[in-house]
């Protein structure tokens, strides 16, 4: 099959989760002998040549793409990437009614999702939570939704590496949903070693981080690292913490689990679905809950490895997940 992947929203950060997910799917299709194409909208396209087109994310020009493409090639799959911050009922009100496109030309990205989704043949979601929100808010029958877990970028290790007694975290560090401030406060209060890596955008964010960690020898900022450096940190770290306030899946935690890290994870939302009881769940609003969870894992009181590493390899490899996507696309 020739499978096009189109993203209607901008990709400003090279480490953005949706962008990386699209790259992994493209690589997975090509590995299985299909032709995966990241559609460049500046180039002339023969839209009818695609056996299927996947629209990833919503917002931006989502509704316009759905309306325009469906006339030329109806074999459209939609992967909306819903990371909800509010309960399902108010979310549905935003999606279904926040806009008056037909009469006044007013709309929102939420209402665009509702309108544009009518043009898709099938949908891909990453979790039970996302499936429930999409089906309920957009009035989409469950039989049109295929729940496809997110895959890991890096092939999980086959043997348990030697670990060092520290906690690791990678993210867009200043993003409020990543909850890094509370993680730092937990490291200060419970005196565990914490290594922080990831993006700091501009001087203000650098000052923000250094104001929090300067003077605390147990906390270190290791910078924005390459993929190879990231894998090395995963190999070394005993614990990886992701106590997010809002998180769709948490790809970095899955990657770390595949490299032998114990996982300390938010108890809010969908990420916990991926571990089936193998992660240490914490209340992300509580510094004590985060700190106690990390310390439990560092002390060996929570010990899911190396079984967790093998679980990640079996469930979330790129090949295993790509086969599920192809199977769903063949139905349209």
PDB file of C-alpha atoms in Angstrom, residues 18-320:
ATOM      1  CA  UNK A  18       3.033  13.978  17.160  1.00  0.00           C
ATOM      2  CA  UNK A  19       5.894  14.610  14.738  1.00  0.00           C
ATOM      3  CA  UNK A  20       7.878  11.701  16.176  1.00  0.00           C
ATOM      4  CA  UNK A  21       4.817   9.443  16.040  1.00  0.00           C
ATOM      5  CA  UNK A  22       4.383  10.254  12.329  1.00  0.00           C
ATOM      6  CA  UNK A  23       8.043   9.492  11.638  1.00  0.00           C
ATOM      7  CA  UNK A  24       7.779   6.143  13.439  1.00  0.00           C
ATOM      8  CA  UNK A  25       4.664   5.157  11.507  1.00  0.00           C
ATOM      9  CA  UNK A  26       6.342   6.106   8.201  1.00  0.00           C
ATOM     10  CA  UNK A  27       9.399   4.028   9.065  1.00  0.00           C
ATOM     11  CA  UNK A  28       7.227   1.118  10.175  1.00  0.00           C
ATOM     12  CA  UNK A  29       5.288   1.090   6.890  1.00  0.00           C
ATOM     13  CA  UNK A  30       8.500   1.121   4.871  1.00  0.00           C
ATOM     14  CA  UNK A  31      10.028  -1.671   6.973  1.00  0.00           C
ATOM     15  CA  UNK A  32       7.005  -3.881   6.250  1.00  0.00           C
ATOM     16  CA  UNK A  33       7.335  -3.270   2.499  1.00  0.00           C
ATOM     17  CA  UNK A  34       4.699  -0.571   2.093  1.00  0.00           C
ATOM     18  CA  UNK A  35       5.346   2.980   0.920  1.00  0.00           C
ATOM     19  CA  UNK A  36       4.984   5.428   3.773  1.00  0.00           C
ATOM     20  CA  UNK A  37       5.014   9.088   2.708  1.00  0.00           C
ATOM     21  CA  UNK A  38       5.216  12.197   4.889  1.00  0.00           C
ATOM     22  CA  UNK A  39       3.141  14.472   2.672  1.00  0.00           C
ATOM     23  CA  UNK A  40       4.835  17.753   1.770  1.00  0.00           C
ATOM     24  CA  UNK A  41       1.960  20.124   1.067  1.00  0.00           C
ATOM     25  CA  UNK A  42       4.191  22.439  -1.017  1.00  0.00           C
ATOM     26  CA  UNK A  43       4.640  19.704  -3.610  1.00  0.00           C
ATOM     27  CA  UNK A  44       2.113  18.679  -6.224  1.00  0.00           C
ATOM     28  CA  UNK A  45       0.326  15.534  -5.072  1.00  0.00           C
ATOM     29  CA  UNK A  46      -1.567  12.816  -6.904  1.00  0.00           C
ATOM     30  CA  UNK A  47      -3.995  12.255  -4.062  1.00  0.00           C
ATOM     31  CA  UNK A  48      -5.726   9.383  -5.828  1.00  0.00           C
ATOM     32  CA  UNK A  49      -2.452   7.415  -5.858  1.00  0.00           C
ATOM     33  CA  UNK A  50      -2.633   6.909  -2.097  1.00  0.00           C
ATOM     34  CA  UNK A  51      -4.351   3.748  -0.910  1.00  0.00           C
ATOM     35  CA  UNK A  52      -4.960   5.525   2.403  1.00  0.00           C
ATOM     36  CA  UNK A  53      -4.246   8.930   3.914  1.00  0.00           C
ATOM     37  CA  UNK A  54      -3.755   9.366   7.657  1.00  0.00           C
ATOM     38  CA  UNK A  55      -4.496  12.802   9.130  1.00  0.00           C
ATOM     39  CA  UNK A  56      -2.575  13.158  12.398  1.00  0.00           C
ATOM     40  CA  UNK A  57      -3.647  15.666  15.049  1.00  0.00           C
ATOM     41  CA  UNK A  58      -6.447  18.221  14.817  1.00  0.00           C
ATOM     42  CA  UNK A  59      -6.476  21.995  14.795  1.00  0.00           C
ATOM     43  CA  UNK A  60      -4.756  24.120  12.192  1.00  0.00           C
ATOM     44  CA  UNK A  61      -6.264  23.347   8.780  1.00  0.00           C
ATOM     45  CA  UNK A  62      -7.762  20.021   9.916  1.00  0.00           C
ATOM     46  CA  UNK A  63     -11.350  20.667   8.804  1.00  0.00           C
ATOM     47  CA  UNK A  64     -10.275  22.145   5.458  1.00  0.00           C
ATOM     48  CA  UNK A  65      -8.065  19.129   4.708  1.00  0.00           C
ATOM     49  CA  UNK A  66     -10.793  16.676   5.658  1.00  0.00           C
ATOM     50  CA  UNK A  67     -13.401  18.425   3.509  1.00  0.00           C
ATOM     51  CA  UNK A  68     -11.111  18.871   0.517  1.00  0.00           C
ATOM     52  CA  UNK A  69      -9.379  15.492   0.475  1.00  0.00           C
ATOM     53  CA  UNK A  70     -12.486  13.394   1.061  1.00  0.00           C
ATOM     54  CA  UNK A  71     -13.873  14.531  -2.299  1.00  0.00           C
ATOM     55  CA  UNK A  72     -10.750  13.322  -4.132  1.00  0.00           C
ATOM     56  CA  UNK A  73      -9.792  10.280  -2.038  1.00  0.00           C
ATOM     57  CA  UNK A  74     -12.282   9.050   0.573  1.00  0.00           C
ATOM     58  CA  UNK A  75      -9.857   6.539   2.155  1.00  0.00           C
ATOM     59  CA  UNK A  76      -9.037   8.773   5.096  1.00  0.00           C
ATOM     60  CA  UNK A  77      -8.042   7.639   8.575  1.00  0.00           C
ATOM     61  CA  UNK A  78      -7.936  10.197  11.364  1.00  0.00           C
ATOM     62  CA  UNK A  79      -5.620  10.054  14.405  1.00  0.00           C
ATOM     63  CA  UNK A  80      -6.777  13.152  16.321  1.00  0.00           C
ATOM     64  CA  UNK A  81      -4.355  12.972  19.320  1.00  0.00           C
ATOM     65  CA  UNK A  82      -6.747  13.973  22.118  1.00  0.00           C
ATOM     66  CA  UNK A  83      -5.096  14.803  25.455  1.00  0.00           C
ATOM     67  CA  UNK A  84      -8.103  15.953  27.502  1.00  0.00           C
ATOM     68  CA  UNK A  85      -7.801  18.338  30.433  1.00  0.00           C
ATOM     69  CA  UNK A  86     -11.515  18.430  31.304  1.00  0.00           C
ATOM     70  CA  UNK A  87     -14.295  15.832  31.868  1.00  0.00           C
ATOM     71  CA  UNK A  88     -16.148  14.311  28.934  1.00  0.00           C
ATOM     72  CA  UNK A  89     -19.397  16.301  29.213  1.00  0.00           C
ATOM     73  CA  UNK A  90     -17.867  19.810  28.983  1.00  0.00           C
ATOM     74  CA  UNK A  91     -15.448  18.474  26.366  1.00  0.00           C
ATOM     75  CA  UNK A  92     -18.385  17.389  24.216  1.00  0.00           C
ATOM     76  CA  UNK A  93     -19.991  20.811  24.589  1.00  0.00           C
ATOM     77  CA  UNK A  94     -16.776  22.405  23.281  1.00  0.00           C
ATOM     78  CA  UNK A  95     -16.462  19.967  20.411  1.00  0.00           C
ATOM     79  CA  UNK A  96     -20.044  19.807  19.254  1.00  0.00           C
ATOM     80  CA  UNK A  97     -21.347  23.307  19.899  1.00  0.00           C
ATOM     81  CA  UNK A  98     -18.482  25.814  20.250  1.00  0.00           C
ATOM     82  CA  UNK A  99     -18.772  27.304  16.815  1.00  0.00           C
ATOM     83  CA  UNK A 100     -21.356  28.418  14.295  1.00  0.00           C
ATOM     84  CA  UNK A 101     -19.576  27.580  11.080  1.00  0.00           C
ATOM     85  CA  UNK A 102     -22.654  27.039   8.942  1.00  0.00           C
ATOM     86  CA  UNK A 103     -24.274  30.433   9.481  1.00  0.00           C
ATOM     87  CA  UNK A 104     -21.687  32.810  10.935  1.00  0.00           C
ATOM     88  CA  UNK A 105     -18.379  31.278   9.839  1.00  0.00           C
ATOM     89  CA  UNK A 106     -17.255  31.010  13.473  1.00  0.00           C
ATOM     90  CA  UNK A 107     -15.457  27.956  14.685  1.00  0.00           C
ATOM     91  CA  UNK A 108     -12.777  26.550  17.011  1.00  0.00           C
ATOM     92  CA  UNK A 109     -10.314  23.715  16.694  1.00  0.00           C
ATOM     93  CA  UNK A 110     -12.647  21.601  18.837  1.00  0.00           C
ATOM     94  CA  UNK A 111     -15.659  22.255  16.623  1.00  0.00           C
ATOM     95  CA  UNK A 112     -13.463  21.671  13.563  1.00  0.00           C
ATOM     96  CA  UNK A 113     -12.724  18.220  14.963  1.00  0.00           C
ATOM     97  CA  UNK A 114     -16.434  17.479  15.181  1.00  0.00           C
ATOM     98  CA  UNK A 115     -17.137  18.745  11.651  1.00  0.00           C
ATOM     99  CA  UNK A 116     -14.057  17.279   9.970  1.00  0.00           C
ATOM    100  CA  UNK A 117     -14.341  13.870  11.638  1.00  0.00           C
ATOM    101  CA  UNK A 118     -17.508  13.191   9.652  1.00  0.00           C
ATOM    102  CA  UNK A 119     -15.318  12.723   6.570  1.00  0.00           C
ATOM    103  CA  UNK A 120     -13.058   9.981   7.991  1.00  0.00           C
ATOM    104  CA  UNK A 121     -13.678   6.296   7.389  1.00  0.00           C
ATOM    105  CA  UNK A 122     -11.801   5.082  10.476  1.00  0.00           C
ATOM    106  CA  UNK A 123     -10.020   6.537  13.492  1.00  0.00           C
ATOM    107  CA  UNK A 124      -6.875   5.674  15.430  1.00  0.00           C
ATOM    108  CA  UNK A 125      -6.644   6.300  19.174  1.00  0.00           C
ATOM    109  CA  UNK A 126      -3.807   5.573  21.607  1.00  0.00           C
ATOM    110  CA  UNK A 127      -5.714   4.631  24.786  1.00  0.00           C
ATOM    111  CA  UNK A 128      -9.065   3.721  26.302  1.00  0.00           C
ATOM    112  CA  UNK A 129      -9.411   7.295  27.527  1.00  0.00           C
ATOM    113  CA  UNK A 130      -8.881   8.746  24.069  1.00  0.00           C
ATOM    114  CA  UNK A 131     -11.317   6.244  22.566  1.00  0.00           C
ATOM    115  CA  UNK A 132     -14.008   7.199  25.082  1.00  0.00           C
ATOM    116  CA  UNK A 133     -13.567  10.933  24.513  1.00  0.00           C
ATOM    117  CA  UNK A 134     -13.544  10.638  20.717  1.00  0.00           C
ATOM    118  CA  UNK A 135     -16.578   8.369  20.548  1.00  0.00           C
ATOM    119  CA  UNK A 136     -18.607  10.397  23.043  1.00  0.00           C
ATOM    120  CA  UNK A 137     -17.673  13.918  21.940  1.00  0.00           C
ATOM    121  CA  UNK A 138     -17.842  13.386  18.181  1.00  0.00           C
ATOM    122  CA  UNK A 139     -20.680  10.817  18.087  1.00  0.00           C
ATOM    123  CA  UNK A 140     -18.437   8.268  16.380  1.00  0.00           C
ATOM    124  CA  UNK A 141     -19.457   4.577  16.468  1.00  0.00           C
ATOM    125  CA  UNK A 142     -16.974   2.414  18.360  1.00  0.00           C
ATOM    126  CA  UNK A 143     -16.621   0.026  15.418  1.00  0.00           C
ATOM    127  CA  UNK A 144     -14.951   2.828  13.416  1.00  0.00           C
ATOM    128  CA  UNK A 145     -12.285   3.364  16.107  1.00  0.00           C
ATOM    129  CA  UNK A 146      -9.116   1.259  16.200  1.00  0.00           C
ATOM    130  CA  UNK A 147      -7.149   1.576  19.407  1.00  0.00           C
ATOM    131  CA  UNK A 148      -3.481   1.509  18.375  1.00  0.00           C
ATOM    132  CA  UNK A 149      -0.928   1.932  21.185  1.00  0.00           C
ATOM    133  CA  UNK A 150       2.034   4.218  20.694  1.00  0.00           C
ATOM    134  CA  UNK A 151       5.227   2.349  19.838  1.00  0.00           C
ATOM    135  CA  UNK A 152       8.696   2.951  21.239  1.00  0.00           C
ATOM    136  CA  UNK A 153      11.304   4.592  18.988  1.00  0.00           C
ATOM    137  CA  UNK A 154      14.210   2.543  20.314  1.00  0.00           C
ATOM    138  CA  UNK A 155      14.310  -1.238  20.242  1.00  0.00           C
ATOM    139  CA  UNK A 156      14.106  -2.396  23.899  1.00  0.00           C
ATOM    140  CA  UNK A 157      17.162  -4.091  25.350  1.00  0.00           C
ATOM    141  CA  UNK A 158      17.353  -7.871  25.614  1.00  0.00           C
ATOM    142  CA  UNK A 159      19.514  -7.917  28.750  1.00  0.00           C
ATOM    143  CA  UNK A 160      19.248  -5.796  31.886  1.00  0.00           C
ATOM    144  CA  UNK A 161      21.995  -3.132  31.966  1.00  0.00           C
ATOM    145  CA  UNK A 162      23.933  -2.132  35.063  1.00  0.00           C
ATOM    146  CA  UNK A 163      22.079   0.665  36.810  1.00  0.00           C
ATOM    147  CA  UNK A 164      23.118   3.754  38.768  1.00  0.00           C
ATOM    148  CA  UNK A 165      21.043   5.027  41.684  1.00  0.00           C
ATOM    149  CA  UNK A 166      19.453   8.151  40.216  1.00  0.00           C
ATOM    150  CA  UNK A 167      16.117   9.337  38.803  1.00  0.00           C
ATOM    151  CA  UNK A 168      15.914  10.617  35.220  1.00  0.00           C
ATOM    152  CA  UNK A 169      13.424  12.904  33.476  1.00  0.00           C
ATOM    153  CA  UNK A 170      13.208  14.214  29.895  1.00  0.00           C
ATOM    154  CA  UNK A 171      10.609  16.715  28.641  1.00  0.00           C
ATOM    155  CA  UNK A 172       9.878  20.273  27.604  1.00  0.00           C
ATOM    156  CA  UNK A 173      10.909  21.232  31.100  1.00  0.00           C
ATOM    157  CA  UNK A 174       9.021  24.515  31.482  1.00  0.00           C
ATOM    158  CA  UNK A 175       5.732  23.117  30.107  1.00  0.00           C
ATOM    159  CA  UNK A 176       3.187  23.294  32.923  1.00  0.00           C
ATOM    160  CA  UNK A 177       1.723  19.872  32.178  1.00  0.00           C
ATOM    161  CA  UNK A 178       5.111  18.180  32.706  1.00  0.00           C
ATOM    162  CA  UNK A 179       5.059  19.193  36.385  1.00  0.00           C
ATOM    163  CA  UNK A 180       8.839  19.515  36.628  1.00  0.00           C
ATOM    164  CA  UNK A 181       8.698  22.018  39.482  1.00  0.00           C
ATOM    165  CA  UNK A 182       7.065  19.480  41.813  1.00  0.00           C
ATOM    166  CA  UNK A 183       9.505  16.786  40.716  1.00  0.00           C
ATOM    167  CA  UNK A 184      12.383  19.101  41.650  1.00  0.00           C
ATOM    168  CA  UNK A 185      10.744  19.929  44.985  1.00  0.00           C
ATOM    169  CA  UNK A 186      10.397  16.190  45.642  1.00  0.00           C
ATOM    170  CA  UNK A 187      14.103  15.638  44.906  1.00  0.00           C
ATOM    171  CA  UNK A 188      15.028  18.442  47.315  1.00  0.00           C
ATOM    172  CA  UNK A 189      12.747  17.192  50.089  1.00  0.00           C
ATOM    173  CA  UNK A 190      13.601  13.480  49.738  1.00  0.00           C
ATOM    174  CA  UNK A 191      17.244  14.052  48.752  1.00  0.00           C
ATOM    175  CA  UNK A 192      17.423  11.697  45.762  1.00  0.00           C
ATOM    176  CA  UNK A 193      19.681  12.175  42.740  1.00  0.00           C
ATOM    177  CA  UNK A 194      17.756  13.744  39.828  1.00  0.00           C
ATOM    178  CA  UNK A 195      18.978  14.272  36.249  1.00  0.00           C
ATOM    179  CA  UNK A 196      16.868  16.584  34.069  1.00  0.00           C
ATOM    180  CA  UNK A 197      17.165  16.695  30.286  1.00  0.00           C
ATOM    181  CA  UNK A 198      15.220  18.384  27.551  1.00  0.00           C
ATOM    182  CA  UNK A 199      14.267  21.672  25.964  1.00  0.00           C
ATOM    183  CA  UNK A 200      14.553  25.097  27.567  1.00  0.00           C
ATOM    184  CA  UNK A 201      13.260  27.777  25.209  1.00  0.00           C
ATOM    185  CA  UNK A 202      15.118  31.016  25.788  1.00  0.00           C
ATOM    186  CA  UNK A 203      16.862  32.746  28.641  1.00  0.00           C
ATOM    187  CA  UNK A 204      13.754  33.107  30.808  1.00  0.00           C
ATOM    188  CA  UNK A 205      13.263  29.344  30.953  1.00  0.00           C
ATOM    189  CA  UNK A 206      16.942  28.789  31.733  1.00  0.00           C
ATOM    190  CA  UNK A 207      16.679  31.277  34.624  1.00  0.00           C
ATOM    191  CA  UNK A 208      13.491  29.568  35.825  1.00  0.00           C
ATOM    192  CA  UNK A 209      15.223  26.183  36.018  1.00  0.00           C
ATOM    193  CA  UNK A 210      18.420  27.424  37.630  1.00  0.00           C
ATOM    194  CA  UNK A 211      16.446  29.349  40.253  1.00  0.00           C
ATOM    195  CA  UNK A 212      14.905  26.001  41.238  1.00  0.00           C
ATOM    196  CA  UNK A 213      18.000  23.765  41.208  1.00  0.00           C
ATOM    197  CA  UNK A 214      21.016  25.969  41.977  1.00  0.00           C
ATOM    198  CA  UNK A 215      22.508  25.127  45.354  1.00  0.00           C
ATOM    199  CA  UNK A 216      21.165  21.573  45.304  1.00  0.00           C
ATOM    200  CA  UNK A 217      24.024  19.222  44.441  1.00  0.00           C
ATOM    201  CA  UNK A 218      21.696  16.253  43.992  1.00  0.00           C
ATOM    202  CA  UNK A 219      19.976  17.838  40.941  1.00  0.00           C
ATOM    203  CA  UNK A 220      21.635  18.314  37.560  1.00  0.00           C
ATOM    204  CA  UNK A 221      20.491  19.691  34.203  1.00  0.00           C
ATOM    205  CA  UNK A 222      22.109  17.557  31.491  1.00  0.00           C
ATOM    206  CA  UNK A 223      20.851  19.622  28.549  1.00  0.00           C
ATOM    207  CA  UNK A 224      19.151  18.748  25.276  1.00  0.00           C
ATOM    208  CA  UNK A 225      20.700  15.417  24.329  1.00  0.00           C
ATOM    209  CA  UNK A 226      20.949  13.428  21.098  1.00  0.00           C
ATOM    210  CA  UNK A 227      19.098  10.136  20.653  1.00  0.00           C
ATOM    211  CA  UNK A 228      22.280   8.152  21.302  1.00  0.00           C
ATOM    212  CA  UNK A 229      22.990  10.142  24.459  1.00  0.00           C
ATOM    213  CA  UNK A 230      19.380   9.673  25.555  1.00  0.00           C
ATOM    214  CA  UNK A 231      19.667   5.896  25.193  1.00  0.00           C
ATOM    215  CA  UNK A 232      22.828   5.956  27.275  1.00  0.00           C
ATOM    216  CA  UNK A 233      21.036   7.852  30.050  1.00  0.00           C
ATOM    217  CA  UNK A 234      18.169   5.346  29.892  1.00  0.00           C
ATOM    218  CA  UNK A 235      20.672   2.492  30.291  1.00  0.00           C
ATOM    219  CA  UNK A 236      22.233   4.101  33.360  1.00  0.00           C
ATOM    220  CA  UNK A 237      19.167   5.396  35.230  1.00  0.00           C
ATOM    221  CA  UNK A 238      17.502   3.160  37.785  1.00  0.00           C
ATOM    222  CA  UNK A 239      14.278   5.216  37.758  1.00  0.00           C
ATOM    223  CA  UNK A 240      12.489   7.367  35.206  1.00  0.00           C
ATOM    224  CA  UNK A 241       9.834   9.767  36.526  1.00  0.00           C
ATOM    225  CA  UNK A 242       6.960  11.271  34.551  1.00  0.00           C
ATOM    226  CA  UNK A 243       4.526  12.799  37.090  1.00  0.00           C
ATOM    227  CA  UNK A 244       2.631  14.838  34.485  1.00  0.00           C
ATOM    228  CA  UNK A 245      -0.562  16.770  35.152  1.00  0.00           C
ATOM    229  CA  UNK A 246      -1.733  16.072  31.588  1.00  0.00           C
ATOM    230  CA  UNK A 247      -0.170  13.402  29.363  1.00  0.00           C
ATOM    231  CA  UNK A 248      -1.476  11.470  26.377  1.00  0.00           C
ATOM    232  CA  UNK A 249       0.897   8.492  26.546  1.00  0.00           C
ATOM    233  CA  UNK A 250       4.355   9.542  27.728  1.00  0.00           C
ATOM    234  CA  UNK A 251       6.658   8.134  25.053  1.00  0.00           C
ATOM    235  CA  UNK A 252       9.843   8.869  27.022  1.00  0.00           C
ATOM    236  CA  UNK A 253       8.654   6.724  29.920  1.00  0.00           C
ATOM    237  CA  UNK A 254       7.936   3.807  27.564  1.00  0.00           C
ATOM    238  CA  UNK A 255      11.395   4.168  26.058  1.00  0.00           C
ATOM    239  CA  UNK A 256      12.988   4.245  29.504  1.00  0.00           C
ATOM    240  CA  UNK A 257      11.039   1.153  30.560  1.00  0.00           C
ATOM    241  CA  UNK A 258      12.428  -0.658  27.502  1.00  0.00           C
ATOM    242  CA  UNK A 259      15.929   0.179  28.749  1.00  0.00           C
ATOM    243  CA  UNK A 260      15.393  -1.255  32.206  1.00  0.00           C
ATOM    244  CA  UNK A 261      14.214   1.777  34.221  1.00  0.00           C
ATOM    245  CA  UNK A 262      11.637   1.507  36.949  1.00  0.00           C
ATOM    246  CA  UNK A 263       8.824   3.924  36.055  1.00  0.00           C
ATOM    247  CA  UNK A 264       7.254   6.500  38.374  1.00  0.00           C
ATOM    248  CA  UNK A 265       4.128   7.691  36.575  1.00  0.00           C
ATOM    249  CA  UNK A 266       1.201  10.050  36.982  1.00  0.00           C
ATOM    250  CA  UNK A 267      -2.001   8.387  38.160  1.00  0.00           C
ATOM    251  CA  UNK A 268      -4.044  10.791  35.988  1.00  0.00           C
ATOM    252  CA  UNK A 269      -5.275   9.871  32.528  1.00  0.00           C
ATOM    253  CA  UNK A 270      -4.177   7.331  29.951  1.00  0.00           C
ATOM    254  CA  UNK A 271      -0.418   6.690  30.473  1.00  0.00           C
ATOM    255  CA  UNK A 272      -0.976   4.079  33.201  1.00  0.00           C
ATOM    256  CA  UNK A 273      -2.971   1.945  30.739  1.00  0.00           C
ATOM    257  CA  UNK A 274       0.279   1.025  28.974  1.00  0.00           C
ATOM    258  CA  UNK A 275       1.919  -0.678  31.969  1.00  0.00           C
ATOM    259  CA  UNK A 276      -0.834  -2.946  33.323  1.00  0.00           C
ATOM    260  CA  UNK A 277       0.261  -2.479  36.934  1.00  0.00           C
ATOM    261  CA  UNK A 278       4.014  -2.418  36.306  1.00  0.00           C
ATOM    262  CA  UNK A 279       4.574   1.289  37.070  1.00  0.00           C
ATOM    263  CA  UNK A 280       4.663   3.124  40.408  1.00  0.00           C
ATOM    264  CA  UNK A 281       1.667   5.468  40.218  1.00  0.00           C
ATOM    265  CA  UNK A 282       1.773   8.811  42.046  1.00  0.00           C
ATOM    266  CA  UNK A 283      -0.504  11.779  42.618  1.00  0.00           C
ATOM    267  CA  UNK A 284       1.109  14.500  40.469  1.00  0.00           C
ATOM    268  CA  UNK A 285      -0.371  17.253  42.652  1.00  0.00           C
ATOM    269  CA  UNK A 286       1.503  15.954  45.713  1.00  0.00           C
ATOM    270  CA  UNK A 287       5.241  16.520  46.203  1.00  0.00           C
ATOM    271  CA  UNK A 288       5.212  13.820  48.889  1.00  0.00           C
ATOM    272  CA  UNK A 289       3.542  11.264  46.638  1.00  0.00           C
ATOM    273  CA  UNK A 290       6.101  11.921  43.896  1.00  0.00           C
ATOM    274  CA  UNK A 291       9.046  11.810  46.290  1.00  0.00           C
ATOM    275  CA  UNK A 292       7.897   8.667  48.078  1.00  0.00           C
ATOM    276  CA  UNK A 293       7.276   6.926  44.742  1.00  0.00           C
ATOM    277  CA  UNK A 294      10.751   7.711  43.438  1.00  0.00           C
ATOM    278  CA  UNK A 295      12.407   6.637  46.694  1.00  0.00           C
ATOM    279  CA  UNK A 296      10.456   3.357  46.713  1.00  0.00           C
ATOM    280  CA  UNK A 297      11.789   2.545  43.255  1.00  0.00           C
ATOM    281  CA  UNK A 298      15.345   3.641  44.017  1.00  0.00           C
ATOM    282  CA  UNK A 299      15.325   1.479  47.170  1.00  0.00           C
ATOM    283  CA  UNK A 300      14.033  -1.574  45.300  1.00  0.00           C
ATOM    284  CA  UNK A 301      10.653  -1.670  47.053  1.00  0.00           C
ATOM    285  CA  UNK A 302       9.022  -1.495  43.608  1.00  0.00           C
ATOM    286  CA  UNK A 303      10.770  -3.927  41.305  1.00  0.00           C
ATOM    287  CA  UNK A 304       9.184  -4.477  37.904  1.00  0.00           C
ATOM    288  CA  UNK A 305      12.400  -5.007  35.936  1.00  0.00           C
ATOM    289  CA  UNK A 306      13.519  -6.872  33.883  1.00  0.00           C
ATOM    290  CA  UNK A 307       9.994  -8.234  33.316  1.00  0.00           C
ATOM    291  CA  UNK A 308       8.776  -4.730  32.358  1.00  0.00           C
ATOM    292  CA  UNK A 309      11.528  -4.475  29.745  1.00  0.00           C
ATOM    293  CA  UNK A 310      10.361  -7.707  28.096  1.00  0.00           C
ATOM    294  CA  UNK A 311       6.722  -6.561  28.310  1.00  0.00           C
ATOM    295  CA  UNK A 312       7.535  -3.339  26.435  1.00  0.00           C
ATOM    296  CA  UNK A 313       9.408  -5.301  23.762  1.00  0.00           C
ATOM    297  CA  UNK A 314       6.481  -7.659  23.158  1.00  0.00           C
ATOM    298  CA  UNK A 315       3.698  -5.054  23.233  1.00  0.00           C
ATOM    299  CA  UNK A 316       5.073  -1.801  21.846  1.00  0.00           C
ATOM    300  CA  UNK A 317       7.756  -2.471  19.243  1.00  0.00           C
ATOM    301  CA  UNK A 318       7.451  -0.495  15.991  1.00  0.00           C
ATOM    302  CA  UNK A 319       6.830  -3.646  13.941  1.00  0.00           C
ATOM    303  CA  UNK A 320       4.089  -4.969  16.226  1.00  0.00           C
TER     304      UNK A 320
END
